[in-house]
CSV table of C-alpha atoms (C1' of nucleotides) in Angstrom, one decimal:
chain,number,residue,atom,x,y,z
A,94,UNK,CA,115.5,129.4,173.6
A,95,UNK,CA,112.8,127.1,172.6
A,96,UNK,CA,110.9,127.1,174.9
A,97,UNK,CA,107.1,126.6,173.3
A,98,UNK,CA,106.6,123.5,171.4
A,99,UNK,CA,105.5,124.6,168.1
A,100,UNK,CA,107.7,127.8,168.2
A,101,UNK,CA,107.1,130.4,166.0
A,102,UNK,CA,109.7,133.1,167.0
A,103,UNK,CA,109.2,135.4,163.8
A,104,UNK,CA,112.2,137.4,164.4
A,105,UNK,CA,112.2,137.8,168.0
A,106,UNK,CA,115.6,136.2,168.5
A,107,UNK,CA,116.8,136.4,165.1
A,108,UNK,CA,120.6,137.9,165.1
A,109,UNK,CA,120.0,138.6,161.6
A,110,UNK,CA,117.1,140.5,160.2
A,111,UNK,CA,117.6,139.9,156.3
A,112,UNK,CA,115.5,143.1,155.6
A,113,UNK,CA,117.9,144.9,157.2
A,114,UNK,CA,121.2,143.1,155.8
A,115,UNK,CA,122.7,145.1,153.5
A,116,UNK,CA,124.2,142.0,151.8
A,117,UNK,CA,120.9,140.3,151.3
A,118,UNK,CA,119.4,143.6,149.9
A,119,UNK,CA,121.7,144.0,147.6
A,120,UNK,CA,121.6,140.8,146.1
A,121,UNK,CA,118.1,140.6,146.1
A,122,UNK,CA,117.8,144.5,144.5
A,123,UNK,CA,120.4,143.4,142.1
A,124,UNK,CA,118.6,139.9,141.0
A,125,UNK,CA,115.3,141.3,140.3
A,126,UNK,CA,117.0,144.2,138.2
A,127,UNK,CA,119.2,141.6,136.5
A,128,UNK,CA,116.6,139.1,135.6
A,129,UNK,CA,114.6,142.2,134.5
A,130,UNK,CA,116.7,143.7,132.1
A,131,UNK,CA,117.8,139.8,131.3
A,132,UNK,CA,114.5,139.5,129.4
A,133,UNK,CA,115.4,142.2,127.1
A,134,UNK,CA,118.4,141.5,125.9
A,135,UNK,CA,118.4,137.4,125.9
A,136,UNK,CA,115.2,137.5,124.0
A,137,UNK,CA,116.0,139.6,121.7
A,138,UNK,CA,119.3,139.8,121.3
A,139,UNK,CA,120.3,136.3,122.2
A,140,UNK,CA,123.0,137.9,124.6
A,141,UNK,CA,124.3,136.3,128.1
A,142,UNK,CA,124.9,138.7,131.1
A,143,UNK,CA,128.5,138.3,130.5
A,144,UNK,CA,128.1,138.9,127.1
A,145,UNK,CA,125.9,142.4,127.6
A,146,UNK,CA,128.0,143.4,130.0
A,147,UNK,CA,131.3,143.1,127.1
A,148,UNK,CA,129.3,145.1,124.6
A,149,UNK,CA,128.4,147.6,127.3
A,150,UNK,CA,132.1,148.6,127.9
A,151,UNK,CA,133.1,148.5,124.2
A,152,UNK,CA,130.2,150.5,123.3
A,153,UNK,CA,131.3,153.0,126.3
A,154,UNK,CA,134.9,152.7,126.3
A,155,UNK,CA,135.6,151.8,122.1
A,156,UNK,CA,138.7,150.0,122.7
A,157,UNK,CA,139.3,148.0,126.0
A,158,UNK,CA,141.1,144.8,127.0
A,159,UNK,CA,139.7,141.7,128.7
A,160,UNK,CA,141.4,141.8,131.8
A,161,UNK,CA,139.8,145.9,131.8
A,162,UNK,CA,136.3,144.2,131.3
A,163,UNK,CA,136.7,141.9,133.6
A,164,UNK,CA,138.1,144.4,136.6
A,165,UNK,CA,135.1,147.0,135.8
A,166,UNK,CA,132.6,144.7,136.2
A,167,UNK,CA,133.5,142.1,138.7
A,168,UNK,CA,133.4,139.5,136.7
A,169,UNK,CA,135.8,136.3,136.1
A,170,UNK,CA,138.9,136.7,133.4
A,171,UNK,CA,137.2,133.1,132.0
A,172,UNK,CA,133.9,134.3,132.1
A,173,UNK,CA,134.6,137.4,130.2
A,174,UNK,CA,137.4,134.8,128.0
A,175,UNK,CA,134.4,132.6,127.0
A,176,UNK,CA,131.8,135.9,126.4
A,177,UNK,CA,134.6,137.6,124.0
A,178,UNK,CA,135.2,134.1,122.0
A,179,UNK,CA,131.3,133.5,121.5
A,180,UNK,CA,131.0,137.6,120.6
A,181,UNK,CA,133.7,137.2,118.1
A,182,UNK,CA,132.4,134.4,116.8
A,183,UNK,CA,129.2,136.0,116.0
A,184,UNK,CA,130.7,139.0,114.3
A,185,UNK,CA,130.5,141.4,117.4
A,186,UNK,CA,133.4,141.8,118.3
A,187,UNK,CA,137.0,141.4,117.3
A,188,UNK,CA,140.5,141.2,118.9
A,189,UNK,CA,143.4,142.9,118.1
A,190,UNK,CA,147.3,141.9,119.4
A,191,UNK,CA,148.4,145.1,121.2
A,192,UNK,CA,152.0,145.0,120.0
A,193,UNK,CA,153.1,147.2,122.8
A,194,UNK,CA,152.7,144.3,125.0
A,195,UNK,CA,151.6,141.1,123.1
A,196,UNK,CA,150.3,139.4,125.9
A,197,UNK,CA,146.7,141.5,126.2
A,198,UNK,CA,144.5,142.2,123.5
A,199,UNK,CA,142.6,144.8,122.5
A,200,UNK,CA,138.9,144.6,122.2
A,201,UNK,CA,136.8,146.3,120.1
A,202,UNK,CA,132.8,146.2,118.8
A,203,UNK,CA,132.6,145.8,114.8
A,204,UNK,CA,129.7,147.9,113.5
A,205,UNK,CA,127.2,144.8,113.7
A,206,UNK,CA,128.4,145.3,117.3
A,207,UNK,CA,127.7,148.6,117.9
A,208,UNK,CA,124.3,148.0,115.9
A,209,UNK,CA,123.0,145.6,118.6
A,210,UNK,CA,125.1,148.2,121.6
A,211,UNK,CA,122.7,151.3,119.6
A,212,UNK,CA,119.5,149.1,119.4
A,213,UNK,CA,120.1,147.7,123.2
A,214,UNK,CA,121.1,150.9,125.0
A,215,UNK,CA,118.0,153.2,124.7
A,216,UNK,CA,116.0,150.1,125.9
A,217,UNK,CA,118.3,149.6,128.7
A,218,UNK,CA,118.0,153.1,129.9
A,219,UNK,CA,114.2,153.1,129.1
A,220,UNK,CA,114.1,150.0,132.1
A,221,UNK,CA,116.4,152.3,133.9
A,222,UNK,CA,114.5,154.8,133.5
A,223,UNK,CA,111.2,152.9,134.9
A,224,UNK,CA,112.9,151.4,138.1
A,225,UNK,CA,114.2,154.7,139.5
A,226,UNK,CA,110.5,156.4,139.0
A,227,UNK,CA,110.0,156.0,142.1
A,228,UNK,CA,112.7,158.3,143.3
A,229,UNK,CA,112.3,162.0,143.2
A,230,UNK,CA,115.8,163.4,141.2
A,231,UNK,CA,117.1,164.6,144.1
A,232,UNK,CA,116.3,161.1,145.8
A,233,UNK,CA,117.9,159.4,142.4
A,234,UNK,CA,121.0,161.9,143.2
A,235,UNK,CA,121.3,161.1,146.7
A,236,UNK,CA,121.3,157.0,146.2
A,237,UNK,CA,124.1,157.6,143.4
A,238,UNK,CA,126.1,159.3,145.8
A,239,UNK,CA,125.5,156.5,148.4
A,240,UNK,CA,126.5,153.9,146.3
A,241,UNK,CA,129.3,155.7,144.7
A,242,UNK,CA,130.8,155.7,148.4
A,243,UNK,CA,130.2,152.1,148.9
A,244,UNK,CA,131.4,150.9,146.1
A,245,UNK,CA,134.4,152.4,146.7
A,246,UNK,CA,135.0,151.1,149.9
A,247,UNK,CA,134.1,147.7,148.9
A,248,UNK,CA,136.4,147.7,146.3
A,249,UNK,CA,139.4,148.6,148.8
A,250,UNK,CA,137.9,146.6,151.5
A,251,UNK,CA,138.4,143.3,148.4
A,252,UNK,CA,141.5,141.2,149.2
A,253,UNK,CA,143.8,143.0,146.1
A,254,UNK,CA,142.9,142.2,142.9
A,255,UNK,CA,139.8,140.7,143.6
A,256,UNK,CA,138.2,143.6,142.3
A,257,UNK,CA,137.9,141.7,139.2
A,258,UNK,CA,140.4,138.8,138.1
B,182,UNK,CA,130.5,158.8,114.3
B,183,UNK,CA,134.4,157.0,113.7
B,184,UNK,CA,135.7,160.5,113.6
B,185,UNK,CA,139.1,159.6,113.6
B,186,UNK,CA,140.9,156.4,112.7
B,187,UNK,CA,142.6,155.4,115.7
B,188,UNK,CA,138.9,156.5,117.7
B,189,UNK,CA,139.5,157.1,121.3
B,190,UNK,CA,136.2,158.3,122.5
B,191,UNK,CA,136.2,157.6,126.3
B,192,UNK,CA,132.8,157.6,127.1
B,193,UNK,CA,131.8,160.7,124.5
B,194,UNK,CA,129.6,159.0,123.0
B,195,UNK,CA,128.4,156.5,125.0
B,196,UNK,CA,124.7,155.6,125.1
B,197,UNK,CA,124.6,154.2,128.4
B,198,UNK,CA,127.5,155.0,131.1
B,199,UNK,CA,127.8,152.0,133.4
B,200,UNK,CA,129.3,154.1,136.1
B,201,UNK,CA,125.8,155.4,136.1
B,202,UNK,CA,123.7,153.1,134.9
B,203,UNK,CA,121.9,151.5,138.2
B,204,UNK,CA,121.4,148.1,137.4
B,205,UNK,CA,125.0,147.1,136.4
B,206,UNK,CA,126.0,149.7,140.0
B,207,UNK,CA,124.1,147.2,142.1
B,208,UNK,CA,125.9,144.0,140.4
B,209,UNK,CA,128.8,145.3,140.7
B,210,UNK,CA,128.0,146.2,144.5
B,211,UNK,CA,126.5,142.8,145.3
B,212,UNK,CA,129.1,140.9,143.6
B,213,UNK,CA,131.6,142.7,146.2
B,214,UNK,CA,129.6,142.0,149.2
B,215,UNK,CA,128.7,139.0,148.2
B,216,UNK,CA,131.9,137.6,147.0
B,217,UNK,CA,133.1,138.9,150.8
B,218,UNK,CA,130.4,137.2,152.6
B,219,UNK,CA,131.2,134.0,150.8
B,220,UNK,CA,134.6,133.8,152.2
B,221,UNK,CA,133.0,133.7,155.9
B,222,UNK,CA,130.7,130.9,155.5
B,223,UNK,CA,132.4,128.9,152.4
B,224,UNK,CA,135.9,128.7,154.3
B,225,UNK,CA,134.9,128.2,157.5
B,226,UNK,CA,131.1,126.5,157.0
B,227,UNK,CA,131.2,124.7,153.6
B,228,UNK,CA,127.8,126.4,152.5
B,229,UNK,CA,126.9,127.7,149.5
B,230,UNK,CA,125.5,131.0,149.4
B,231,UNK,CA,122.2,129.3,148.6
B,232,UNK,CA,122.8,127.2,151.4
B,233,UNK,CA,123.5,130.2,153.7
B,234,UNK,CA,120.8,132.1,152.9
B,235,UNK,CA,118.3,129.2,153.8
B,236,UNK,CA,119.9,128.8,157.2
B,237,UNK,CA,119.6,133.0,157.5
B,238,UNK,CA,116.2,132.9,156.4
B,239,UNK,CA,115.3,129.7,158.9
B,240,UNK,CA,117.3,131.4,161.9
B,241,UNK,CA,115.6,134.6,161.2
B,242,UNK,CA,111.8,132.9,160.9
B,243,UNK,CA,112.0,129.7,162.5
B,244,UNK,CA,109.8,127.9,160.1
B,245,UNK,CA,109.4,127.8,156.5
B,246,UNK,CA,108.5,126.3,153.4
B,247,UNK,CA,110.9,126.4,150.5
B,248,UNK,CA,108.8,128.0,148.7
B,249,UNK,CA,109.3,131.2,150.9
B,250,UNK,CA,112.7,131.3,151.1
B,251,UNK,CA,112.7,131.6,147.6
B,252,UNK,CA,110.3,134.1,146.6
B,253,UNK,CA,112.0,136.4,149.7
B,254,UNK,CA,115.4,136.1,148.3
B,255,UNK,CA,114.4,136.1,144.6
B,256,UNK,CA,116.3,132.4,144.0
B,257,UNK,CA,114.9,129.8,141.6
B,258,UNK,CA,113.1,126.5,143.7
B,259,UNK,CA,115.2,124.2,142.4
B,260,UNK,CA,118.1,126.2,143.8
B,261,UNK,CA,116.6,126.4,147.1
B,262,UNK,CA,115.5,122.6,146.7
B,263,UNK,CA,119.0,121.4,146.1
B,264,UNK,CA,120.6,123.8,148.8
B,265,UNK,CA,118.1,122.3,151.6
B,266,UNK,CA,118.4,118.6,150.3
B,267,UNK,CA,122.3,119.2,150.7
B,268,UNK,CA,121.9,120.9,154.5
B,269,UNK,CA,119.1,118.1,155.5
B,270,UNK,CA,122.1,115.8,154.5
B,271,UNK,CA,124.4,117.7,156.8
B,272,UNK,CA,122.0,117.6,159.7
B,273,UNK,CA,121.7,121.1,159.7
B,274,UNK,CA,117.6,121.2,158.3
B,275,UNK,CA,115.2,119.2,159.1
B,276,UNK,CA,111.7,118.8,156.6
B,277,UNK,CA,108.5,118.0,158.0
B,278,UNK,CA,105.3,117.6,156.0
B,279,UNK,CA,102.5,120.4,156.5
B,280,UNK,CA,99.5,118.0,157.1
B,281,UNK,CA,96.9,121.0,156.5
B,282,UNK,CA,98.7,121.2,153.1
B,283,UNK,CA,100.9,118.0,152.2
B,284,UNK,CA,102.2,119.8,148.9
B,285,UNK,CA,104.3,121.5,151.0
B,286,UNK,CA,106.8,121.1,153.8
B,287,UNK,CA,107.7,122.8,156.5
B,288,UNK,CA,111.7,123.6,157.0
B,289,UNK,CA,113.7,124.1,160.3
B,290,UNK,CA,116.9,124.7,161.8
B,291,UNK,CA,118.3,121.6,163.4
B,292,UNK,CA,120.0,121.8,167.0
B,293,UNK,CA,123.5,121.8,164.6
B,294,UNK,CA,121.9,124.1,162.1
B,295,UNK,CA,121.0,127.1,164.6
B,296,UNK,CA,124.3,126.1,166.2
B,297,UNK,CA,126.0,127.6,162.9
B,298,UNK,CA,124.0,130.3,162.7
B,299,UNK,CA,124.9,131.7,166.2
B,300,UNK,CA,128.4,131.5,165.2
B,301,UNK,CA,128.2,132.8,161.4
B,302,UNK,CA,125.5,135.2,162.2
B,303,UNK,CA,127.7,137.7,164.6
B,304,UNK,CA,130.7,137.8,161.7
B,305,UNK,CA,128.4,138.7,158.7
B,306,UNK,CA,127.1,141.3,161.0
B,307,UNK,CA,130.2,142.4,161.8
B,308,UNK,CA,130.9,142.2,157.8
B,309,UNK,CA,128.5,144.3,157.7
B,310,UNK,CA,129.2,147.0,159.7
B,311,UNK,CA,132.5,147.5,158.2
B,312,UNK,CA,130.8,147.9,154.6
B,313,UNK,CA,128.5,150.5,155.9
B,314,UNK,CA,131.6,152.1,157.7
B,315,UNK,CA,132.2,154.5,155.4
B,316,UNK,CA,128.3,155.9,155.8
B,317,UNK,CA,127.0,158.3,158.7
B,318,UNK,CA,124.4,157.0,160.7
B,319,UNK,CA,122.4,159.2,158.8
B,320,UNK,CA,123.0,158.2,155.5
B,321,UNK,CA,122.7,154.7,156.1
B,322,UNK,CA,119.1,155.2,157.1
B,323,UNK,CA,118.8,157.2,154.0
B,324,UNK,CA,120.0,154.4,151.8
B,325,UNK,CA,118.1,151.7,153.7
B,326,UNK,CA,114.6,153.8,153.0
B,327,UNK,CA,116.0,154.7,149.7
B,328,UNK,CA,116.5,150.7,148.8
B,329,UNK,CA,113.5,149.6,150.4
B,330,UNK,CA,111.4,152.2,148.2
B,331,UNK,CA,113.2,150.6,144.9
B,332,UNK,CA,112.9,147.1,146.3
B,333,UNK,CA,109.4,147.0,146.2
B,334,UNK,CA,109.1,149.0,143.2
B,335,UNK,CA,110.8,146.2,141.3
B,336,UNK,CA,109.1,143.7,142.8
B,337,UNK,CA,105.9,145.0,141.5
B,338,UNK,CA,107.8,145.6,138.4
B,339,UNK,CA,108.7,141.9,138.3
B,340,UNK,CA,106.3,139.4,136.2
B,341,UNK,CA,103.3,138.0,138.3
B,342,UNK,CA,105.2,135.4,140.4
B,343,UNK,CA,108.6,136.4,139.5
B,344,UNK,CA,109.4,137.5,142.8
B,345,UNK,CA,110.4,133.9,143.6
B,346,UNK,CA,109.3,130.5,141.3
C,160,DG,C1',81.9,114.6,142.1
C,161,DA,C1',84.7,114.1,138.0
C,162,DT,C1',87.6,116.8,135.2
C,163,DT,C1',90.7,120.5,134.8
C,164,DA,C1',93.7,123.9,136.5
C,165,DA,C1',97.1,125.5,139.9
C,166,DC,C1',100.6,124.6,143.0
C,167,DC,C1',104.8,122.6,145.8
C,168,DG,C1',108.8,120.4,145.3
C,169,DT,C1',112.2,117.1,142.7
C,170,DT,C1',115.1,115.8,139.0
C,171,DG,C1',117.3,115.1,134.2
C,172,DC,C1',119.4,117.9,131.1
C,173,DT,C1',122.2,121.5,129.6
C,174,DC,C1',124.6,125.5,130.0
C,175,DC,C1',127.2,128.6,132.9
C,176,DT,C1',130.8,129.7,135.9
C,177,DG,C1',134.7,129.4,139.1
C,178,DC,C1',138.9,127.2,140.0
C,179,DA,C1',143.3,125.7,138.9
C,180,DA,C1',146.6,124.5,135.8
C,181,DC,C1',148.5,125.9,131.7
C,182,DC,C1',150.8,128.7,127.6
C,183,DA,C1',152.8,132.7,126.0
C,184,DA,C1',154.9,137.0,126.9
C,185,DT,C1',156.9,140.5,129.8
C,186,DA,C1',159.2,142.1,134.1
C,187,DA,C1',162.3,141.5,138.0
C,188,DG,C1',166.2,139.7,140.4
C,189,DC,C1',170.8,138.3,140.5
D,230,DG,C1',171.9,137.4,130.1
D,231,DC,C1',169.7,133.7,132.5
D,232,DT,C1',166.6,132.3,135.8
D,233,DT,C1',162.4,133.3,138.3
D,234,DA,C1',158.2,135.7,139.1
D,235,DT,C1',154.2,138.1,137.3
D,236,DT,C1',150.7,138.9,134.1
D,237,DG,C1',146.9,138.3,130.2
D,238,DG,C1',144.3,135.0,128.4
D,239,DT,C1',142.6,130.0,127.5
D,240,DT,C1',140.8,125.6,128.8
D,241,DG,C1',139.6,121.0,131.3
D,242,DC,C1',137.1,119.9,135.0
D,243,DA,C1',133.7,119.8,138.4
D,244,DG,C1',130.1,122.0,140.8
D,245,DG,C1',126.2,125.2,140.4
D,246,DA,C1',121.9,127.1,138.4
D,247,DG,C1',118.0,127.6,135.3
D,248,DC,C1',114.6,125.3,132.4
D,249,DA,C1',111.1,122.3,131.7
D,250,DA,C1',108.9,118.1,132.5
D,251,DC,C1',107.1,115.3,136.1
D,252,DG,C1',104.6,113.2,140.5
D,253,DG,C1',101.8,114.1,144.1
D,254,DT,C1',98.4,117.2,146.2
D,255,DT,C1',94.9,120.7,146.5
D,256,DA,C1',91.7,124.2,144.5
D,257,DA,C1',88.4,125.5,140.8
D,258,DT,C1',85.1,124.7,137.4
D,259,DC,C1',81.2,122.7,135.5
DNA sequence: GATTAACCGTTGCTCCTGCAACCAATAAGC
DNA sequence: GCTTATTGGTTGCAGGAGCAACGGTTAATC
C-alpha cells in the first residue's frame, strides 16, 4: 500500500474515482445550478429554495397540497410546512381546508403570487436556457431522456415513501 | 387567464414545467441518490455527507488541502473545515502544516480513516451500479460525456471563485 | 522594505433543515 | 360503533450550513 514515504498515489489505488461517481456528479451538477439560479431569485425576490420551489408548483399545478409539493420535489413535509407559513404570511400564497378530507389543505398562489411566479419564470428559463447551450438539441433531448429513466428508477429504488415525506 | 372559477389548469399554462426544467431535474435526482448514499455511511459510519466526501476525496488523492476538497465538490470551507475538525477528532484525518506555504495544511487519511474507506467504498460502488442499472452500457457513457460537458459549462458559468470558497 | 491586498482556515452568529413527537382527522379492524 | 392505525400538517429541539469577520501567512505594490 504505502509503500513511498511521501506518497502521492493520485488515483492509482483509489476505489472511488469521484469524477466518475455518479452520486458525486450529481450533487456537484446540482449545487452549482442551484446556487446559480439561488442568486436570482434570493436577491431579488427574497425567496428560499424551499420557498421557489412552492411557487414553482402552484404556478404549474394552480391548486396543490403540501404533502403533493413536498413528494414532487423531494423535499421534507416541515420544510415545505415552514416555506408555505412564511409564503402566506407575505401574501403569496393562501390555504384553503379541502372539505372533502379536512386533514390536507389546498394550496394556492394569490395574484401577488403568481406576479413574483410570471416575473421569476422567464428568468429561470433564461439561466436554463444558458446552462444547456452547450448541448446541441438533440444532445439536450438525449440527456432528458436519460434522466427521465433515472429518476424513475431512483424513485422506486427509495425505501416507500421516501420519495418525498 | 382565471378562465373559470374553480381553475384547473394542470400545467396549461405553466411558464416553467419542472418535469422539464433541468435544474430542479438534477435536485430532485441528487436528493434521491444522495439521500440513498447517506443511509450507507450515516447508519453504519456516523459521517456526514460532508464528512464522507472528505474521506472519498482523501482516499481518492491521498493528500489534500481543504481548500481542494471544497472547490472539487462545490461545498462552502467552513463546511469542509468543520467536517475535517470532526474526522481529525475521530482519528480518521490527520492535518499537517505545508511548510512551503503555512496558510495551508495538508489533509490525509489516517490508518483508521482509509480503513473505512475500503469498507464504504465497495458498497457506494455497488450503490451505484444499481442506479445506473436501468442504463445500457451505452447510454451510461452517453450521460457521463453528456454531464461532464454541462459540468464544466457551469463551472465557467459560476462567479470567479464560486467553484468552491 | 513597509504597506496593502489576497489567501487559507476557523469561529460566532443566525437561519435552515431533519427528526421525532404531536394534534387533528380519516380509515381500518374487530 | 369503538378502538387502533394511518395520514396531513405543525412544532420543539438539536445538529448542520452559510455568512461574515477574524488571525495568521504570503504575495503584490509602491
Amino acid at each position: 500500500m504505502a509503500t513511498r514515504s511521501t506518497a502521492r498515489k493520485d488515483e492509482f489505488d483509489a476505489l472511488v474515482v469521484l469524477e466518475r461517481f455518479l452520486p458525486y456528479r450529481l450533487n456537484v451538477l446540482a449545487a452549482l445550478s442551484s446556487n446559480a439560479l439561488a442568486q436570482i431569485y434570493a436577491e431579488r425576490f427574497g425567496l428560499s429554495i424551499p420557498g421557489w420551489r412552492v411557487i414553482a408548483t402552484l404556478g404549474q399545478y394552480d391548486v396543490r397540497t403540501a404533502r403533493d409539493i413536498a413528494a414532487h420535489g423531494i423535499m421534507h413535509k416541515s420544510t415545505v410546512s415552514r416555506a408555505v407559513s412564511a409564503l402566506e404570511e407575505r401574501g403569496l400564497v393562501v390555504r384553503r381546508a379541502n372539505q372533502q378530507d379536512r386533514r390536507e389543505e389546498l394550496l394556492a398562489l394569490t395574484a401577488q403570487g403568481r406576479a413574483i411566479y410570471a416575473s421569476l419564470a422567464p428568468q429561470a428559463l433564461a439561466f436554463e436556457e444558458q446552462l444547456v447551450s452547450v448541448l446541441s438539441r438533440e444532445e439536450q433531448r438525449t440527456l432528458s431522456s436519460l434522466m427521465d429513466k433515472l429518476t424513475r428508477h431512483a424513485r422506486a429504488m427509495a425505501p416507500d415513501g421516501e420519495a418525498g415525506q
